[in-house]
PDB file of C-alpha atoms in Angstrom:
ATOM      1  CA  MET O   1      -6.741  35.579  75.932  1.00  0.00           C
ATOM      2  CA  THR O   2      -8.738  32.913  74.131  1.00  0.00           C
ATOM      3  CA  GLU O   3     -12.351  32.583  73.119  1.00  0.00           C
ATOM      4  CA  SER O   4     -14.058  29.258  72.507  1.00  0.00           C
ATOM      5  CA  ILE O   5     -15.831  28.628  69.216  1.00  0.00           C
ATOM      6  CA  ALA O   6     -18.690  27.084  71.206  1.00  0.00           C
ATOM      7  CA  ALA O   7     -19.542  30.556  72.490  1.00  0.00           C
ATOM      8  CA  ARG O   8     -19.507  32.053  69.001  1.00  0.00           C
ATOM      9  CA  THR O   9     -21.142  29.395  66.818  1.00  0.00           C
ATOM     10  CA  PRO O  10     -24.921  28.926  66.530  1.00  0.00           C
ATOM     11  CA  ALA O  11     -26.219  25.641  67.907  1.00  0.00           C
ATOM     12  CA  THR O  12     -27.718  24.853  64.501  1.00  0.00           C
ATOM     13  CA  THR O  13     -24.248  24.335  63.037  1.00  0.00           C
ATOM     14  CA  GLY O  14     -23.608  21.065  64.842  1.00  0.00           C
ATOM     15  CA  SER O  15     -21.176  19.657  62.303  1.00  0.00           C
ATOM     16  CA  HIS O  16     -17.724  18.359  63.122  1.00  0.00           C
ATOM     17  CA  LEU O  17     -14.625  18.991  61.030  1.00  0.00           C
ATOM     18  CA  PHE O  18     -12.997  16.570  58.622  1.00  0.00           C
ATOM     19  CA  SER O  19      -9.624  17.195  57.045  1.00  0.00           C
ATOM     20  CA  VAL O  20      -7.233  15.509  54.642  1.00  0.00           C
ATOM     21  CA  ASP O  21      -3.476  16.119  54.602  1.00  0.00           C
ATOM     22  CA  VAL O  22      -2.774  15.761  50.891  1.00  0.00           C
ATOM     23  CA  GLU O  23       0.703  14.322  50.445  1.00  0.00           C
ATOM     24  CA  GLU O  24       2.374  11.307  48.857  1.00  0.00           C
ATOM     25  CA  TYR O  25       3.232   8.205  50.879  1.00  0.00           C
ATOM     26  CA  PHE O  26       6.942   9.022  50.489  1.00  0.00           C
ATOM     27  CA  GLN O  27       6.597  12.583  51.818  1.00  0.00           C
ATOM     28  CA  VAL O  28       5.928  11.700  55.453  1.00  0.00           C
ATOM     29  CA  SER O  29       8.507  13.039  57.886  1.00  0.00           C
ATOM     30  CA  ALA O  30       9.552   9.539  58.958  1.00  0.00           C
ATOM     31  CA  PHE O  31      10.825   8.869  55.420  1.00  0.00           C
ATOM     32  CA  GLU O  32      12.738  12.106  54.880  1.00  0.00           C
ATOM     33  CA  ALA O  33      16.161  10.463  55.290  1.00  0.00           C
ATOM     34  CA  ILE O  34      15.545   7.856  52.566  1.00  0.00           C
ATOM     35  CA  ALA O  35      13.179   9.902  50.374  1.00  0.00           C
ATOM     36  CA  PRO O  36      14.585  13.452  50.319  1.00  0.00           C
ATOM     37  CA  THR O  37      13.007  16.097  48.140  1.00  0.00           C
ATOM     38  CA  ALA O  38      15.479  15.382  45.336  1.00  0.00           C
ATOM     39  CA  ARG O  39      14.070  11.834  44.968  1.00  0.00           C
ATOM     40  CA  TRP O  40      10.381  12.716  44.915  1.00  0.00           C
ATOM     41  CA  ALA O  41      10.041  13.082  41.160  1.00  0.00           C
ATOM     42  CA  SER O  42      11.533   9.617  40.587  1.00  0.00           C
ATOM     43  CA  LEU O  43       9.253   7.734  42.993  1.00  0.00           C
ATOM     44  CA  PRO O  44       5.946   6.215  41.821  1.00  0.00           C
ATOM     45  CA  SER O  45       3.014   8.470  42.620  1.00  0.00           C
ATOM     46  CA  ARG O  46      -0.133   7.210  44.383  1.00  0.00           C
ATOM     47  CA  VAL O  47      -1.801  10.402  45.581  1.00  0.00           C
ATOM     48  CA  GLU O  48      -4.309  10.978  42.763  1.00  0.00           C
ATOM     49  CA  HIS O  49      -6.197   7.698  42.999  1.00  0.00           C
ATOM     50  CA  ALA O  50      -6.224   7.645  46.797  1.00  0.00           C
ATOM     51  CA  THR O  51      -7.475  11.239  47.031  1.00  0.00           C
ATOM     52  CA  GLU O  52     -10.206  10.507  44.490  1.00  0.00           C
ATOM     53  CA  GLN O  53     -11.313   7.596  46.691  1.00  0.00           C
ATOM     54  CA  LEU O  54     -11.603   9.988  49.629  1.00  0.00           C
ATOM     55  CA  LEU O  55     -13.588  12.440  47.503  1.00  0.00           C
ATOM     56  CA  ALA O  56     -16.014   9.662  46.567  1.00  0.00           C
ATOM     57  CA  LEU O  57     -16.399   8.622  50.193  1.00  0.00           C
ATOM     58  CA  LEU O  58     -17.106  12.187  51.287  1.00  0.00           C
ATOM     59  CA  ASP O  59     -19.626  12.575  48.473  1.00  0.00           C
ATOM     60  CA  LYS O  60     -21.371   9.373  49.552  1.00  0.00           C
ATOM     61  CA  HIS O  61     -21.988  10.889  52.982  1.00  0.00           C
ATOM     62  CA  HIS O  62     -22.733  14.433  51.723  1.00  0.00           C
ATOM     63  CA  ALA O  63     -19.776  15.704  53.744  1.00  0.00           C
ATOM     64  CA  THR O  64     -17.344  18.483  52.976  1.00  0.00           C
ATOM     65  CA  ALA O  65     -13.777  18.693  54.227  1.00  0.00           C
ATOM     66  CA  THR O  66     -10.674  20.844  54.380  1.00  0.00           C
ATOM     67  CA  PHE O  67      -7.850  19.468  52.229  1.00  0.00           C
ATOM     68  CA  PHE O  68      -4.541  20.698  53.646  1.00  0.00           C
ATOM     69  CA  THR O  69      -2.489  20.381  50.479  1.00  0.00           C
ATOM     70  CA  LEU O  70       1.206  20.647  49.724  1.00  0.00           C
ATOM     71  CA  GLY O  71       2.164  23.303  47.202  1.00  0.00           C
ATOM     72  CA  TRP O  72       4.359  20.647  45.579  1.00  0.00           C
ATOM     73  CA  ILE O  73       1.279  18.491  44.999  1.00  0.00           C
ATOM     74  CA  ALA O  74      -0.587  21.413  43.410  1.00  0.00           C
ATOM     75  CA  GLU O  75       2.320  22.061  41.045  1.00  0.00           C
ATOM     76  CA  LYS O  76       2.547  18.401  39.996  1.00  0.00           C
ATOM     77  CA  PHE O  77      -1.162  17.530  40.018  1.00  0.00           C
ATOM     78  CA  PRO O  78      -3.120  20.744  39.391  1.00  0.00           C
ATOM     79  CA  ARG O  79      -6.091  18.804  37.980  1.00  0.00           C
ATOM     80  CA  LEU O  80      -6.471  16.918  41.253  1.00  0.00           C
ATOM     81  CA  VAL O  81      -6.384  20.080  43.367  1.00  0.00           C
ATOM     82  CA  ARG O  82      -8.914  21.778  41.079  1.00  0.00           C
ATOM     83  CA  GLN O  83     -11.121  18.696  41.400  1.00  0.00           C
ATOM     84  CA  ILE O  84     -11.011  19.022  45.197  1.00  0.00           C
ATOM     85  CA  ALA O  85     -12.082  22.666  45.037  1.00  0.00           C
ATOM     86  CA  GLU O  86     -14.711  22.100  42.354  1.00  0.00           C
ATOM     87  CA  SER O  87     -16.226  19.310  44.475  1.00  0.00           C
ATOM     88  CA  GLY O  88     -17.065  21.913  47.118  1.00  0.00           C
ATOM     89  CA  HIS O  89     -14.214  21.255  49.529  1.00  0.00           C
ATOM     90  CA  GLU O  90     -11.822  23.777  51.027  1.00  0.00           C
ATOM     91  CA  VAL O  91      -8.194  23.805  49.901  1.00  0.00           C
ATOM     92  CA  ALA O  92      -5.780  25.008  52.587  1.00  0.00           C
ATOM     93  CA  SER O  93      -1.990  24.947  52.941  1.00  0.00           C
ATOM     94  CA  HIS O  94       0.065  22.064  54.298  1.00  0.00           C
ATOM     95  CA  SER O  95       3.309  23.921  53.450  1.00  0.00           C
ATOM     96  CA  HIS O  96       5.134  23.647  50.146  1.00  0.00           C
ATOM     97  CA  LEU O  97       7.709  20.887  50.702  1.00  0.00           C
ATOM     98  CA  HIS O  98       6.509  19.175  53.916  1.00  0.00           C
ATOM     99  CA  ARG O  99       9.413  20.403  56.031  1.00  0.00           C
ATOM    100  CA  ARG O 100       8.858  20.373  59.775  1.00  0.00           C
ATOM    101  CA  ILE O 101       8.688  23.881  61.204  1.00  0.00           C
ATOM    102  CA  THR O 102      11.279  22.932  63.826  1.00  0.00           C
ATOM    103  CA  THR O 103      13.848  22.585  61.011  1.00  0.00           C
ATOM    104  CA  LEU O 104      13.162  26.043  59.518  1.00  0.00           C
ATOM    105  CA  THR O 105      14.129  29.593  60.337  1.00  0.00           C
ATOM    106  CA  PRO O 106      11.360  32.204  60.496  1.00  0.00           C
ATOM    107  CA  VAL O 107      12.491  33.565  57.128  1.00  0.00           C
ATOM    108  CA  ALA O 108      12.422  30.113  55.516  1.00  0.00           C
ATOM    109  CA  PHE O 109       9.011  29.383  57.014  1.00  0.00           C
ATOM    110  CA  ARG O 110       7.545  32.620  55.665  1.00  0.00           C
ATOM    111  CA  ASP O 111       8.944  31.891  52.213  1.00  0.00           C
ATOM    112  CA  ASP O 112       7.534  28.363  52.302  1.00  0.00           C
ATOM    113  CA  VAL O 113       3.979  29.381  53.271  1.00  0.00           C
ATOM    114  CA  ARG O 114       3.976  32.170  50.691  1.00  0.00           C
ATOM    115  CA  GLN O 115       5.100  29.761  47.966  1.00  0.00           C
ATOM    116  CA  SER O 116       2.510  27.191  48.972  1.00  0.00           C
ATOM    117  CA  ARG O 117      -0.340  29.681  49.128  1.00  0.00           C
ATOM    118  CA  GLU O 118       0.574  31.243  45.789  1.00  0.00           C
ATOM    119  CA  VAL O 119       0.432  27.988  43.849  1.00  0.00           C
ATOM    120  CA  LEU O 120      -2.705  26.753  45.632  1.00  0.00           C
ATOM    121  CA  GLU O 121      -4.553  29.986  44.881  1.00  0.00           C
ATOM    122  CA  GLN O 122      -3.370  29.989  41.278  1.00  0.00           C
ATOM    123  CA  VAL O 123      -4.622  26.448  40.751  1.00  0.00           C
ATOM    124  CA  THR O 124      -7.976  26.790  42.536  1.00  0.00           C
ATOM    125  CA  GLY O 125      -8.803  30.456  41.993  1.00  0.00           C
ATOM    126  CA  GLN O 126      -9.817  30.582  45.664  1.00  0.00           C
ATOM    127  CA  ARG O 127      -8.328  32.363  48.651  1.00  0.00           C
ATOM    128  CA  VAL O 128      -6.363  30.110  51.007  1.00  0.00           C
ATOM    129  CA  ILE O 129      -7.090  31.018  54.636  1.00  0.00           C
ATOM    130  CA  GLY O 130      -5.915  27.976  56.621  1.00  0.00           C
ATOM    131  CA  PHE O 131      -2.667  26.183  57.424  1.00  0.00           C
ATOM    132  CA  ARG O 132      -1.545  22.909  58.995  1.00  0.00           C
ATOM    133  CA  ALA O 133       2.117  22.271  59.716  1.00  0.00           C
ATOM    134  CA  PRO O 134       3.720  19.023  58.550  1.00  0.00           C
ATOM    135  CA  SER O 135       3.722  16.547  61.440  1.00  0.00           C
ATOM    136  CA  PHE O 136       1.865  19.114  63.614  1.00  0.00           C
ATOM    137  CA  SER O 137       5.296  20.674  64.141  1.00  0.00           C
ATOM    138  CA  ILE O 138       4.351  24.066  65.578  1.00  0.00           C
ATOM    139  CA  VAL O 139       5.392  23.066  69.074  1.00  0.00           C
ATOM    140  CA  PRO O 140       6.719  24.870  72.157  1.00  0.00           C
ATOM    141  CA  GLY O 141       9.755  26.843  71.048  1.00  0.00           C
ATOM    142  CA  VAL O 142       8.500  27.754  67.561  1.00  0.00           C
ATOM    143  CA  GLU O 143       5.440  29.801  68.519  1.00  0.00           C
ATOM    144  CA  TRP O 144       6.811  32.495  66.194  1.00  0.00           C
ATOM    145  CA  ALA O 145       5.212  30.493  63.360  1.00  0.00           C
ATOM    146  CA  TRP O 146       1.754  31.559  64.558  1.00  0.00           C
ATOM    147  CA  ASP O 147       2.822  35.205  64.482  1.00  0.00           C
ATOM    148  CA  ILE O 148       3.975  34.757  60.888  1.00  0.00           C
ATOM    149  CA  LEU O 149       0.731  33.082  59.862  1.00  0.00           C
ATOM    150  CA  ALA O 150      -1.235  36.018  61.297  1.00  0.00           C
ATOM    151  CA  GLU O 151       1.103  38.492  59.584  1.00  0.00           C
ATOM    152  CA  GLU O 152       0.518  36.672  56.300  1.00  0.00           C
ATOM    153  CA  ALA O 153      -3.268  37.084  56.793  1.00  0.00           C
ATOM    154  CA  PHE O 154      -4.104  33.454  57.435  1.00  0.00           C
ATOM    155  CA  VAL O 155      -7.391  33.198  59.291  1.00  0.00           C
ATOM    156  CA  TYR O 156      -6.744  29.923  61.098  1.00  0.00           C
ATOM    157  CA  ASP O 157      -4.219  27.218  61.919  1.00  0.00           C
ATOM    158  CA  SER O 158      -4.793  23.526  62.663  1.00  0.00           C
ATOM    159  CA  SER O 159      -1.322  22.405  63.745  1.00  0.00           C
ATOM    160  CA  MET O 160      -2.015  22.072  67.456  1.00  0.00           C
ATOM    161  CA  PHE O 161      -2.296  18.579  68.936  1.00  0.00           C
ATOM    162  CA  PRO O 162      -3.190  19.125  72.620  1.00  0.00           C
ATOM    163  CA  ILE O 163      -1.284  16.058  73.844  1.00  0.00           C
ATOM    164  CA  TRP O 164       2.208  15.120  74.936  1.00  0.00           C
ATOM    165  CA  ARG O 165       4.087  12.997  72.418  1.00  0.00           C
ATOM    166  CA  PRO O 166       7.727  12.875  71.356  1.00  0.00           C
ATOM    167  CA  GLY O 167       8.062  14.918  68.173  1.00  0.00           C
ATOM    168  CA  TYR O 168       4.895  16.948  68.437  1.00  0.00           C
ATOM    169  CA  GLY O 169       2.227  18.069  70.833  1.00  0.00           C
ATOM    170  CA  ASN O 170       1.094  21.061  72.882  1.00  0.00           C
ATOM    171  CA  PRO O 171       0.013  19.324  76.107  1.00  0.00           C
ATOM    172  CA  GLY O 172      -1.267  22.455  77.850  1.00  0.00           C
ATOM    173  CA  ALA O 173      -3.352  23.681  74.928  1.00  0.00           C
ATOM    174  CA  PRO O 174      -7.167  23.851  74.895  1.00  0.00           C
ATOM    175  CA  ARG O 175      -8.943  20.867  73.375  1.00  0.00           C
ATOM    176  CA  ASP O 176     -11.543  22.897  71.486  1.00  0.00           C
ATOM    177  CA  PRO O 177     -11.265  25.628  68.828  1.00  0.00           C
ATOM    178  CA  PHE O 178     -10.356  29.065  70.133  1.00  0.00           C
ATOM    179  CA  VAL O 179      -9.023  32.437  69.024  1.00  0.00           C
ATOM    180  CA  MET O 180      -5.326  32.952  69.731  1.00  0.00           C
ATOM    181  CA  GLN O 181      -4.100  36.503  70.156  1.00  0.00           C
ATOM    182  CA  THR O 182      -0.738  36.772  68.371  1.00  0.00           C
ATOM    183  CA  ALA O 183       1.574  39.751  68.098  1.00  0.00           C
ATOM    184  CA  ALA O 184       0.097  40.331  64.638  1.00  0.00           C
ATOM    185  CA  GLY O 185      -3.557  39.908  65.583  1.00  0.00           C
ATOM    186  CA  PRO O 186      -6.093  37.113  66.108  1.00  0.00           C
ATOM    187  CA  LEU O 187      -5.652  33.639  64.669  1.00  0.00           C
ATOM    188  CA  TRP O 188      -8.247  30.890  65.008  1.00  0.00           C
ATOM    189  CA  GLN O 189      -6.892  27.590  66.315  1.00  0.00           C
ATOM    190  CA  PHE O 190      -8.526  24.251  65.484  1.00  0.00           C
ATOM    191  CA  PRO O 191      -6.781  21.598  67.631  1.00  0.00           C
ATOM    192  CA  LEU O 192      -6.931  17.920  66.718  1.00  0.00           C
ATOM    193  CA  ALA O 193      -9.488  15.771  68.532  1.00  0.00           C
ATOM    194  CA  THR O 194      -8.639  13.969  71.770  1.00  0.00           C
ATOM    195  CA  VAL O 195     -10.528  11.826  74.260  1.00  0.00           C
ATOM    196  CA  SER O 196     -10.086  11.554  78.028  1.00  0.00           C
ATOM    197  CA  VAL O 197      -9.268   8.102  79.366  1.00  0.00           C
ATOM    198  CA  GLY O 198      -9.133   8.483  83.126  1.00  0.00           C
ATOM    199  CA  SER O 199      -6.664  11.276  83.783  1.00  0.00           C
ATOM    200  CA  LEU O 200      -5.013  10.874  80.381  1.00  0.00           C
ATOM    201  CA  ARG O 201      -5.725  12.900  77.246  1.00  0.00           C
ATOM    202  CA  VAL O 202      -5.472  10.433  74.355  1.00  0.00           C
ATOM    203  CA  PRO O 203      -5.052  11.441  70.684  1.00  0.00           C
ATOM    204  CA  ALA O 204      -8.078  10.236  68.726  1.00  0.00           C
ATOM    205  CA  ALA O 205      -8.381  12.470  65.678  1.00  0.00           C
ATOM    206  CA  GLY O 206      -7.622  10.003  62.918  1.00  0.00           C
ATOM    207  CA  GLY O 207      -4.430   9.109  61.089  1.00  0.00           C
ATOM    208  CA  ALA O 208      -2.458   6.372  62.808  1.00  0.00           C
ATOM    209  CA  TYR O 209      -4.818   6.611  65.782  1.00  0.00           C
ATOM    210  CA  LEU O 210      -7.705   5.539  63.539  1.00  0.00           C
ATOM    211  CA  ARG O 211      -5.630   2.834  61.855  1.00  0.00           C
ATOM    212  CA  ILE O 212      -4.031   1.271  64.925  1.00  0.00           C
ATOM    213  CA  LEU O 213      -6.206   2.049  67.966  1.00  0.00           C
ATOM    214  CA  PRO O 214      -9.795   0.826  68.406  1.00  0.00           C
ATOM    215  CA  TYR O 215     -12.336   2.728  66.304  1.00  0.00           C
ATOM    216  CA  ALA O 216     -14.327   3.355  69.500  1.00  0.00           C
ATOM    217  CA  LEU O 217     -11.737   5.877  70.701  1.00  0.00           C
ATOM    218  CA  VAL O 218     -12.237   8.144  67.670  1.00  0.00           C
ATOM    219  CA  HIS O 219     -16.002   7.765  67.908  1.00  0.00           C
ATOM    220  CA  ALA O 220     -15.836   8.669  71.607  1.00  0.00           C
ATOM    221  CA  ALA O 221     -13.696  11.749  70.918  1.00  0.00           C
ATOM    222  CA  VAL O 222     -16.195  13.113  68.396  1.00  0.00           C
ATOM    223  CA  THR O 223     -19.139  12.315  70.661  1.00  0.00           C
ATOM    224  CA  ASP O 224     -17.436  13.969  73.634  1.00  0.00           C
ATOM    225  CA  ALA O 225     -16.702  17.141  71.654  1.00  0.00           C
ATOM    226  CA  GLY O 226     -20.343  17.298  70.611  1.00  0.00           C
ATOM    227  CA  ARG O 227     -21.400  17.158  74.253  1.00  0.00           C
ATOM    228  CA  ARG O 228     -19.162  20.165  74.922  1.00  0.00           C
ATOM    229  CA  GLY O 229     -20.803  22.028  72.036  1.00  0.00           C
ATOM    230  CA  ALA O 230     -17.555  22.050  70.052  1.00  0.00           C
ATOM    231  CA  PRO O 231     -16.592  20.596  66.670  1.00  0.00           C
ATOM    232  CA  ALA O 232     -14.104  17.719  66.731  1.00  0.00           C
ATOM    233  CA  MET O 233     -11.264  18.007  64.209  1.00  0.00           C
ATOM    234  CA  CYS O 234     -10.530  14.682  62.465  1.00  0.00           C
ATOM    235  CA  TYR O 235      -7.955  13.949  59.772  1.00  0.00           C
ATOM    236  CA  ILE O 236      -6.569  11.346  57.393  1.00  0.00           C
ATOM    237  CA  HIS O 237      -3.887  11.092  54.681  1.00  0.00           C
ATOM    238  CA  PRO O 238      -4.619   9.694  51.203  1.00  0.00           C
ATOM    239  CA  TRP O 239      -1.863   7.085  51.611  1.00  0.00           C
ATOM    240  CA  GLU O 240      -3.682   5.681  54.657  1.00  0.00           C
ATOM    241  CA  ILE O 241      -6.372   4.149  52.442  1.00  0.00           C
ATOM    242  CA  ASP O 242      -3.812   2.708  50.010  1.00  0.00           C
ATOM    243  CA  PRO O 243      -2.629  -0.720  51.208  1.00  0.00           C
ATOM    244  CA  GLY O 244      -0.963  -1.315  47.832  1.00  0.00           C
ATOM    245  CA  GLN O 245       1.553   1.519  48.183  1.00  0.00           C
ATOM    246  CA  PRO O 246       5.239   0.656  47.671  1.00  0.00           C
ATOM    247  CA  ARG O 247       7.024  -0.347  50.882  1.00  0.00           C
ATOM    248  CA  MET O 248       9.928   1.826  51.941  1.00  0.00           C
ATOM    249  CA  ASP O 249      13.081   0.357  53.465  1.00  0.00           C
ATOM    250  CA  VAL O 250      12.747   1.743  56.988  1.00  0.00           C
ATOM    251  CA  GLY O 251      13.165   0.479  60.530  1.00  0.00           C
ATOM    252  CA  LEU O 252      10.729  -1.775  62.368  1.00  0.00           C
ATOM    253  CA  LEU O 253       9.064   0.933  64.466  1.00  0.00           C
ATOM    254  CA  THR O 254       8.471   3.155  61.430  1.00  0.00           C
ATOM    255  CA  ARG O 255       7.075   0.191  59.473  1.00  0.00           C
ATOM    256  CA  ILE O 256       4.639  -0.551  62.282  1.00  0.00           C
ATOM    257  CA  ARG O 257       3.503   3.062  62.547  1.00  0.00           C
ATOM    258  CA  HIS O 258       3.159   3.633  58.818  1.00  0.00           C
ATOM    259  CA  TYR O 259       1.766   0.354  57.476  1.00  0.00           C
ATOM    260  CA  THR O 260      -0.387  -1.059  60.281  1.00  0.00           C
ATOM    261  CA  GLY O 261      -4.100  -0.961  59.553  1.00  0.00           C
ATOM    262  CA  LEU O 262      -3.989   0.374  55.992  1.00  0.00           C
ATOM    263  CA  GLY O 263      -6.487  -2.239  54.849  1.00  0.00           C
ATOM    264  CA  ARG O 264      -9.185  -1.266  57.356  1.00  0.00           C
ATOM    265  CA  VAL O 265      -9.109   2.525  57.172  1.00  0.00           C
ATOM    266  CA  ALA O 266     -11.620   2.907  54.337  1.00  0.00           C
ATOM    267  CA  SER O 267     -14.282   0.934  56.211  1.00  0.00           C
ATOM    268  CA  ARG O 268     -13.597   2.842  59.434  1.00  0.00           C
ATOM    269  CA  LEU O 269     -13.859   6.161  57.631  1.00  0.00           C
ATOM    270  CA  ASP O 270     -17.110   5.042  56.049  1.00  0.00           C
ATOM    271  CA  ARG O 271     -18.416   4.261  59.530  1.00  0.00           C
ATOM    272  CA  LEU O 272     -17.218   7.570  60.991  1.00  0.00           C
ATOM    273  CA  LEU O 273     -18.615   9.704  58.171  1.00  0.00           C
ATOM    274  CA  GLY O 274     -21.926   7.892  58.466  1.00  0.00           C
ATOM    275  CA  ALA O 275     -22.156   8.440  62.217  1.00  0.00           C
ATOM    276  CA  PHE O 276     -21.589  12.219  62.328  1.00  0.00           C
ATOM    277  CA  ARG O 277     -22.015  15.319  60.181  1.00  0.00           C
ATOM    278  CA  PHE O 278     -18.760  16.772  58.876  1.00  0.00           C
ATOM    279  CA  THR O 279     -17.886  20.018  57.163  1.00  0.00           C
ATOM    280  CA  SER O 280     -14.829  22.122  56.318  1.00  0.00           C
ATOM    281  CA  VAL O 281     -13.250  24.741  58.545  1.00  0.00           C
ATOM    282  CA  ARG O 282     -14.136  27.442  56.042  1.00  0.00           C
ATOM    283  CA  GLU O 283     -17.822  26.544  56.185  1.00  0.00           C
ATOM    284  CA  ARG O 284     -17.759  26.291  59.969  1.00  0.00           C
ATOM    285  CA  LEU O 285     -16.224  29.757  60.288  1.00  0.00           C
ATOM    286  CA  ALA O 286     -18.707  31.186  57.800  1.00  0.00           C
ATOM    287  CA  SER O 287     -21.542  30.074  60.056  1.00  0.00           C
ATOM    288  CA  ALA O 288     -19.967  31.548  63.202  1.00  0.00           C
TER     289      ALA O 288
END
């Protein structure tokens, strides 16, 4: 049984949701073969400056956001994570070591989310209530992850991309936020934004879709969600506004996906944040 957030949230809270997946450029899943965890400490870091640019952009538009942050980042850059929280944004978990849930056992997943939450709460002094899986990797076959999140007293998850795509996606899932009933109790779900193009449901939440596809698709997805009375969930990574990041030695398809459009993301984000009101998941739930 599910319940839409549109039925629970006052009409006066017409903000959409903006989120940032706080990770280094070398921590994306596509690079895991050439940049394993053991190499991370030796690679040049770029996350602080890029995240500070995003904070400035959000401040310019008086917007707040949810920063889904790796525990590893909080351990290495505690000042940055405190700055996020002290700027009025929500800090949530993006796991500890950016391992896809499909590669973990339930025991390993529980240990990872506990480790991530512990360091994030220690650094910020705030309770962590939300989670987003690396690469949106809570997919059919690993639904047990949602049970574990509810057992660990997380209030919400934002790992669900209601599309079909190789590697991730929950094509039959609702497009709008809803309450999922797990074996351990209720868990809010905040799916990533999509837009309908004919009979197709097209991903249009941000990330590579903002970098590579026409800006109009993302704008249309947010507008369409507003018409339904629901908040659209958008996202970005700090490395996506950093065209000067070191280039990794990867295949052609990965290079296209990772590096295309880096130079235009900041201006597109500026346009998006100026066109709509955005807030964090925590603030949206508080108003419900």
